[in-house]
């Protein structure tokens, strides 16, 4: 169970199972404001994922406009303002979640800890978040070390990054970008809300802290050593800090040196003038 976030799946089932056998249907065409807010509130509390305004409109057979729904949501936000649960807007829509002030109390009954990630993982995630779309070769050039394929796989399995296309150069390396799940777990509505990128290590720390706050766990419990290819990072040592401009100003079509690891070559992936093919979702 996530300590600082939406209701778990068992709570969703309870919301459904505890309904009366034959509930009296609410006809949206005759529904008053208070009844509409009750419907919205129930849907948002029971939903397992954030809900967009378009989805909330379907609760009323689209009889209520988007502006009306947004107005009702604002009234709900105000009604819950001084409680232990708040209604927040995320990249995927609206959801109820526990407030940060409740985190110490919830930790007493939810002893499980969130996954732990190494500095190498978080620095890789920071590069993808701030420089996307990037290839693995781009990441290696910015970090100055070989990127272990397990790091990319770990971020993909966590649902934070995905392949959105391929760079049209020899080898057609995958272009990586962050997902909506990444923004939701970080508690953000868009990439524009990311903390300012200064040195790369500080950006990684900011992501660690943000993920920890969203998960309801202290930030210092997240980093965990993970061996990564390249002597510069054996034993958890970090590469030299990367300046903000150095991290952002690497041209997307810069030629990369060929890097070898257990998966074979990763870079011939940024030849000059290489075209990009994107995958439409």
Tab-separated table of C-alpha atoms in Angstrom:
chain	number	residue	atom	x	y	z
A	1	UNK	CA	0.000	0.000	0.000
A	2	UNK	CA	1.277	3.435	-0.864
A	3	UNK	CA	1.433	5.595	2.220
A	4	UNK	CA	1.064	8.903	0.454
A	5	UNK	CA	-1.140	8.461	-2.545
A	6	UNK	CA	-4.357	6.974	-3.915
A	7	UNK	CA	-6.458	4.271	-2.297
A	8	UNK	CA	-5.207	0.669	-2.754
A	9	UNK	CA	-7.085	-1.856	-4.854
A	10	UNK	CA	-8.727	-3.491	-1.818
A	11	UNK	CA	-10.313	-0.162	-0.894
A	12	UNK	CA	-11.647	0.161	-4.437
A	13	UNK	CA	-13.283	-3.262	-4.121
A	14	UNK	CA	-14.813	-2.276	-0.789
A	15	UNK	CA	-16.321	0.835	-2.364
A	16	UNK	CA	-18.040	-1.391	-4.918
A	17	UNK	CA	-19.015	-4.310	-2.668
A	18	UNK	CA	-20.559	-2.132	0.015
A	19	UNK	CA	-23.034	-0.503	-2.336
A	20	UNK	CA	-26.755	-1.348	-1.815
A	21	UNK	CA	-28.071	-4.235	-3.866
A	22	UNK	CA	-30.394	-1.946	-5.816
A	23	UNK	CA	-29.219	1.643	-5.455
A	24	UNK	CA	-31.665	4.311	-6.533
A	25	UNK	CA	-30.353	5.671	-9.850
A	26	UNK	CA	-29.457	9.346	-9.982
A	27	UNK	CA	-30.671	11.015	-13.153
A	28	UNK	CA	-28.050	13.557	-14.151
A	29	UNK	CA	-30.625	15.763	-15.877
A	30	UNK	CA	-32.409	16.351	-12.547
A	31	UNK	CA	-29.362	16.291	-10.280
A	32	UNK	CA	-28.626	19.295	-8.099
A	33	UNK	CA	-25.149	20.603	-7.306
A	34	UNK	CA	-24.829	18.747	-4.006
A	35	UNK	CA	-25.817	15.428	-5.576
A	36	UNK	CA	-23.338	15.963	-8.402
A	37	UNK	CA	-20.550	16.648	-5.908
A	38	UNK	CA	-21.407	13.437	-4.048
A	39	UNK	CA	-21.103	11.457	-7.281
A	40	UNK	CA	-17.774	13.110	-8.139
A	41	UNK	CA	-16.438	12.610	-4.628
A	42	UNK	CA	-17.371	8.925	-4.609
A	43	UNK	CA	-15.808	8.284	-8.008
A	44	UNK	CA	-12.566	10.053	-7.077
A	45	UNK	CA	-12.259	8.245	-3.739
A	46	UNK	CA	-12.911	4.814	-5.223
A	47	UNK	CA	-10.821	5.209	-8.392
A	48	UNK	CA	-7.516	3.346	-8.529
A	49	UNK	CA	-6.018	5.861	-10.968
A	50	UNK	CA	-6.351	9.643	-11.382
A	51	UNK	CA	-9.441	10.643	-13.341
A	52	UNK	CA	-9.512	13.283	-16.059
A	53	UNK	CA	-12.361	15.747	-16.453
A	54	UNK	CA	-13.461	13.903	-19.597
A	55	UNK	CA	-13.841	10.693	-17.574
A	56	UNK	CA	-15.714	12.505	-14.808
A	57	UNK	CA	-18.142	13.938	-17.363
A	58	UNK	CA	-19.121	10.392	-18.321
A	59	UNK	CA	-20.500	9.952	-14.804
A	60	UNK	CA	-23.285	12.291	-15.888
A	61	UNK	CA	-23.655	11.070	-19.487
A	62	UNK	CA	-21.802	14.230	-20.570
A	63	UNK	CA	-24.764	16.314	-19.374
A	64	UNK	CA	-22.383	18.529	-17.372
A	65	UNK	CA	-19.783	20.629	-19.165
A	66	UNK	CA	-16.082	20.467	-18.440
A	67	UNK	CA	-16.205	23.907	-16.835
A	68	UNK	CA	-19.016	22.771	-14.547
A	69	UNK	CA	-17.036	19.689	-13.528
A	70	UNK	CA	-13.960	21.801	-12.822
A	71	UNK	CA	-16.049	24.177	-10.717
A	72	UNK	CA	-17.429	21.293	-8.660
A	73	UNK	CA	-13.917	19.902	-8.223
A	74	UNK	CA	-12.755	23.241	-6.837
A	75	UNK	CA	-15.619	23.160	-4.343
A	76	UNK	CA	-14.588	19.650	-3.304
A	77	UNK	CA	-10.968	20.750	-2.919
A	78	UNK	CA	-12.066	23.551	-0.611
A	79	UNK	CA	-14.285	21.208	1.405
A	80	UNK	CA	-11.347	18.837	1.995
A	81	UNK	CA	-8.746	21.556	2.550
A	82	UNK	CA	-8.256	21.100	6.294
A	83	UNK	CA	-8.546	17.316	6.426
A	84	UNK	CA	-5.989	14.532	6.296
A	85	UNK	CA	-6.856	13.773	2.674
A	86	UNK	CA	-6.623	16.258	-0.186
A	87	UNK	CA	-7.826	16.398	-3.782
A	88	UNK	CA	-4.905	17.059	-6.108
A	89	UNK	CA	-4.348	17.524	-9.836
A	90	UNK	CA	-1.720	15.317	-11.475
A	91	UNK	CA	-0.621	14.591	-15.021
A	92	UNK	CA	-3.191	11.807	-15.299
A	93	UNK	CA	-6.079	13.738	-13.787
A	94	UNK	CA	-7.542	14.247	-10.305
A	95	UNK	CA	-7.240	11.996	-7.277
A	96	UNK	CA	-7.565	11.976	-3.498
A	97	UNK	CA	-4.395	11.299	-1.532
A	98	UNK	CA	-3.206	11.631	2.039
A	99	UNK	CA	-1.483	14.869	2.994
A	100	UNK	CA	2.188	15.084	3.875
A	101	UNK	CA	1.241	15.938	7.474
A	102	UNK	CA	-0.373	12.513	7.857
A	103	UNK	CA	2.706	10.618	6.661
A	104	UNK	CA	4.291	10.031	10.114
A	105	UNK	CA	1.054	8.506	11.408
A	106	UNK	CA	0.446	6.300	8.377
A	107	UNK	CA	3.996	4.954	8.598
A	108	UNK	CA	3.124	3.411	11.966
A	109	UNK	CA	0.591	1.054	10.385
A	110	UNK	CA	2.261	0.542	6.992
A	111	UNK	CA	5.784	-0.743	7.716
A	112	UNK	CA	6.647	-1.670	4.121
A	113	UNK	CA	9.241	0.524	2.466
A	114	UNK	CA	9.288	1.823	-1.113
A	115	UNK	CA	11.811	0.417	-3.596
A	116	UNK	CA	15.362	1.648	-3.137
A	117	UNK	CA	17.291	3.113	-6.040
A	118	UNK	CA	20.970	3.848	-6.524
A	119	UNK	CA	22.407	7.235	-7.369
A	120	UNK	CA	23.254	5.838	-10.827
A	121	UNK	CA	19.587	4.990	-11.411
A	122	UNK	CA	18.381	8.410	-10.299
A	123	UNK	CA	21.015	10.273	-12.336
A	124	UNK	CA	19.997	8.277	-15.404
A	125	UNK	CA	16.352	9.102	-14.729
A	126	UNK	CA	17.233	12.788	-14.291
A	127	UNK	CA	18.970	12.898	-17.682
A	128	UNK	CA	15.988	11.279	-19.389
A	129	UNK	CA	13.546	13.605	-17.633
A	130	UNK	CA	15.399	16.828	-18.456
A	131	UNK	CA	16.896	15.939	-21.850
A	132	UNK	CA	14.251	13.684	-23.412
A	133	UNK	CA	14.059	12.100	-25.833
A	134	UNK	CA	17.523	10.579	-25.437
A	135	UNK	CA	19.286	7.391	-26.415
A	136	UNK	CA	21.395	5.254	-24.156
A	137	UNK	CA	24.438	6.646	-25.940
A	138	UNK	CA	23.334	10.203	-25.073
A	139	UNK	CA	23.083	9.232	-21.418
A	140	UNK	CA	26.539	7.671	-21.468
A	141	UNK	CA	28.060	10.767	-23.040
A	142	UNK	CA	26.500	13.057	-20.442
A	143	UNK	CA	27.365	10.863	-17.465
A	144	UNK	CA	30.795	9.902	-18.749
A	145	UNK	CA	30.360	6.214	-17.909
A	146	UNK	CA	28.784	3.142	-19.462
A	147	UNK	CA	25.129	2.719	-18.505
A	148	UNK	CA	24.261	-0.768	-17.318
A	149	UNK	CA	21.303	-2.168	-19.251
A	150	UNK	CA	19.776	-3.248	-15.929
A	151	UNK	CA	19.310	0.409	-15.014
A	152	UNK	CA	17.255	1.092	-18.139
A	153	UNK	CA	15.273	-2.088	-17.550
A	154	UNK	CA	14.626	-1.152	-13.924
A	155	UNK	CA	13.256	2.250	-14.896
A	156	UNK	CA	11.092	0.674	-17.605
A	157	UNK	CA	9.704	-1.947	-15.230
A	158	UNK	CA	8.903	0.770	-12.700
A	159	UNK	CA	6.881	2.491	-15.408
A	160	UNK	CA	8.908	5.714	-15.312
A	161	UNK	CA	10.397	5.596	-18.827
A	162	UNK	CA	9.410	4.146	-22.188
A	163	UNK	CA	10.624	3.902	-25.765
A	164	UNK	CA	8.884	6.489	-27.957
A	165	UNK	CA	10.763	5.914	-31.211
A	166	UNK	CA	14.171	5.258	-32.755
A	167	UNK	CA	16.926	7.501	-34.039
A	168	UNK	CA	17.485	6.908	-37.736
A	169	UNK	CA	21.197	6.131	-37.588
A	170	UNK	CA	23.037	2.807	-37.832
A	171	UNK	CA	21.660	0.490	-35.192
A	172	UNK	CA	18.463	2.565	-34.782
A	173	UNK	CA	18.882	3.071	-31.022
A	174	UNK	CA	15.763	3.520	-28.931
A	175	UNK	CA	14.689	7.011	-27.899
A	176	UNK	CA	13.757	7.115	-24.217
A	177	UNK	CA	11.330	9.494	-22.509
A	178	UNK	CA	9.481	9.664	-19.215
A	179	UNK	CA	5.899	8.488	-18.808
A	180	UNK	CA	2.750	9.909	-17.289
A	181	UNK	CA	3.291	7.460	-14.419
A	182	UNK	CA	6.611	9.199	-13.689
A	183	UNK	CA	4.837	12.545	-13.281
A	184	UNK	CA	2.078	11.021	-11.165
A	185	UNK	CA	4.553	9.305	-8.825
A	186	UNK	CA	6.431	12.576	-8.495
A	187	UNK	CA	3.194	14.446	-7.823
A	188	UNK	CA	3.561	16.737	-10.848
A	189	UNK	CA	1.157	17.871	-13.541
A	190	UNK	CA	3.763	18.357	-16.292
A	191	UNK	CA	7.489	18.300	-17.022
A	192	UNK	CA	7.516	22.088	-16.646
A	193	UNK	CA	6.985	21.549	-12.917
A	194	UNK	CA	10.261	19.634	-12.488
A	195	UNK	CA	12.709	21.260	-10.057
A	196	UNK	CA	15.429	23.409	-11.676
A	197	UNK	CA	18.342	21.399	-13.048
A	198	UNK	CA	21.665	22.517	-11.604
A	199	UNK	CA	24.436	19.942	-11.239
A	200	UNK	CA	23.259	16.502	-12.302
A	201	UNK	CA	23.749	15.083	-8.817
A	202	UNK	CA	21.483	17.756	-7.333
A	203	UNK	CA	18.821	17.009	-9.925
A	204	UNK	CA	19.005	13.325	-8.977
A	205	UNK	CA	18.707	14.259	-5.300
A	206	UNK	CA	15.659	16.389	-6.097
A	207	UNK	CA	13.996	13.460	-7.861
A	208	UNK	CA	14.833	11.147	-4.954
A	209	UNK	CA	13.292	13.612	-2.510
A	210	UNK	CA	10.230	14.092	-4.679
A	211	UNK	CA	9.686	10.360	-5.095
A	212	UNK	CA	10.142	9.876	-1.352
A	213	UNK	CA	7.559	12.532	-0.529
A	214	UNK	CA	5.108	11.005	-2.985
A	215	UNK	CA	5.722	7.540	-1.531
A	216	UNK	CA	5.582	8.716	2.064
A	217	UNK	CA	9.100	7.632	3.069
A	218	UNK	CA	12.201	9.574	4.122
A	219	UNK	CA	14.368	10.534	1.172
A	220	UNK	CA	17.504	9.087	2.713
A	221	UNK	CA	16.190	5.511	2.613
A	222	UNK	CA	15.896	5.379	-1.168
A	223	UNK	CA	19.472	5.308	-2.526
A	224	UNK	CA	20.955	1.828	-2.601
A	225	UNK	CA	24.294	0.830	-4.178
A	226	UNK	CA	23.940	-0.856	-7.570
A	227	UNK	CA	26.984	-1.962	-9.494
A	228	UNK	CA	27.191	-0.245	-12.885
A	229	UNK	CA	29.555	-0.784	-15.766
A	230	UNK	CA	32.565	1.497	-15.872
A	231	UNK	CA	35.353	1.857	-13.342
A	232	UNK	CA	34.207	5.340	-12.378
A	233	UNK	CA	31.173	3.880	-10.622
A	234	UNK	CA	32.326	0.595	-9.190
A	235	UNK	CA	31.546	0.471	-5.508
A	236	UNK	CA	28.993	3.258	-5.768
A	237	UNK	CA	31.457	6.037	-6.631
A	238	UNK	CA	29.990	8.862	-8.690
A	239	UNK	CA	31.254	10.381	-11.866
A	240	UNK	CA	32.266	14.049	-11.772
A	241	UNK	CA	29.305	16.417	-11.279
A	242	UNK	CA	27.769	17.572	-14.552
A	243	UNK	CA	27.052	21.262	-15.007
A	244	UNK	CA	23.496	22.229	-16.020
A	245	UNK	CA	24.608	23.683	-19.342
A	246	UNK	CA	26.872	20.741	-20.077
A	247	UNK	CA	23.950	18.397	-19.497
A	248	UNK	CA	21.502	20.351	-21.615
A	249	UNK	CA	23.698	21.536	-24.474
A	250	UNK	CA	24.757	18.149	-25.859
A	251	UNK	CA	23.389	18.180	-29.430
A	252	UNK	CA	20.976	15.298	-30.043
A	253	UNK	CA	22.890	14.291	-33.166
A	254	UNK	CA	26.404	14.331	-31.716
A	255	UNK	CA	28.496	11.323	-32.766
A	256	UNK	CA	29.042	8.990	-29.828
A	257	UNK	CA	31.991	6.714	-29.259
A	258	UNK	CA	31.067	3.050	-29.378
A	259	UNK	CA	30.533	1.674	-25.859
A	260	UNK	CA	30.541	-2.023	-25.068
A	261	UNK	CA	28.844	-3.872	-22.224
A	262	UNK	CA	27.185	-7.234	-21.686
A	263	UNK	CA	24.533	-6.349	-24.257
A	264	UNK	CA	26.997	-5.386	-26.977
A	265	UNK	CA	27.396	-2.007	-28.694
A	266	UNK	CA	25.170	0.840	-27.562
A	267	UNK	CA	26.391	3.843	-29.423
A	268	UNK	CA	26.685	4.466	-33.074
A	269	UNK	CA	23.386	6.031	-32.143
A	270	UNK	CA	23.969	9.698	-32.744
A	271	UNK	CA	25.528	10.180	-36.138
A	272	UNK	CA	25.307	13.732	-37.488
A	273	UNK	CA	22.082	14.456	-39.295
A	274	UNK	CA	20.371	11.320	-38.035
A	275	UNK	CA	16.593	11.436	-38.366
A	276	UNK	CA	14.263	10.476	-35.575
A	277	UNK	CA	11.367	8.075	-35.929
A	278	UNK	CA	8.758	8.417	-33.205
A	279	UNK	CA	6.203	5.855	-32.162
A	280	UNK	CA	2.650	7.175	-31.975
A	281	UNK	CA	0.675	6.013	-28.988
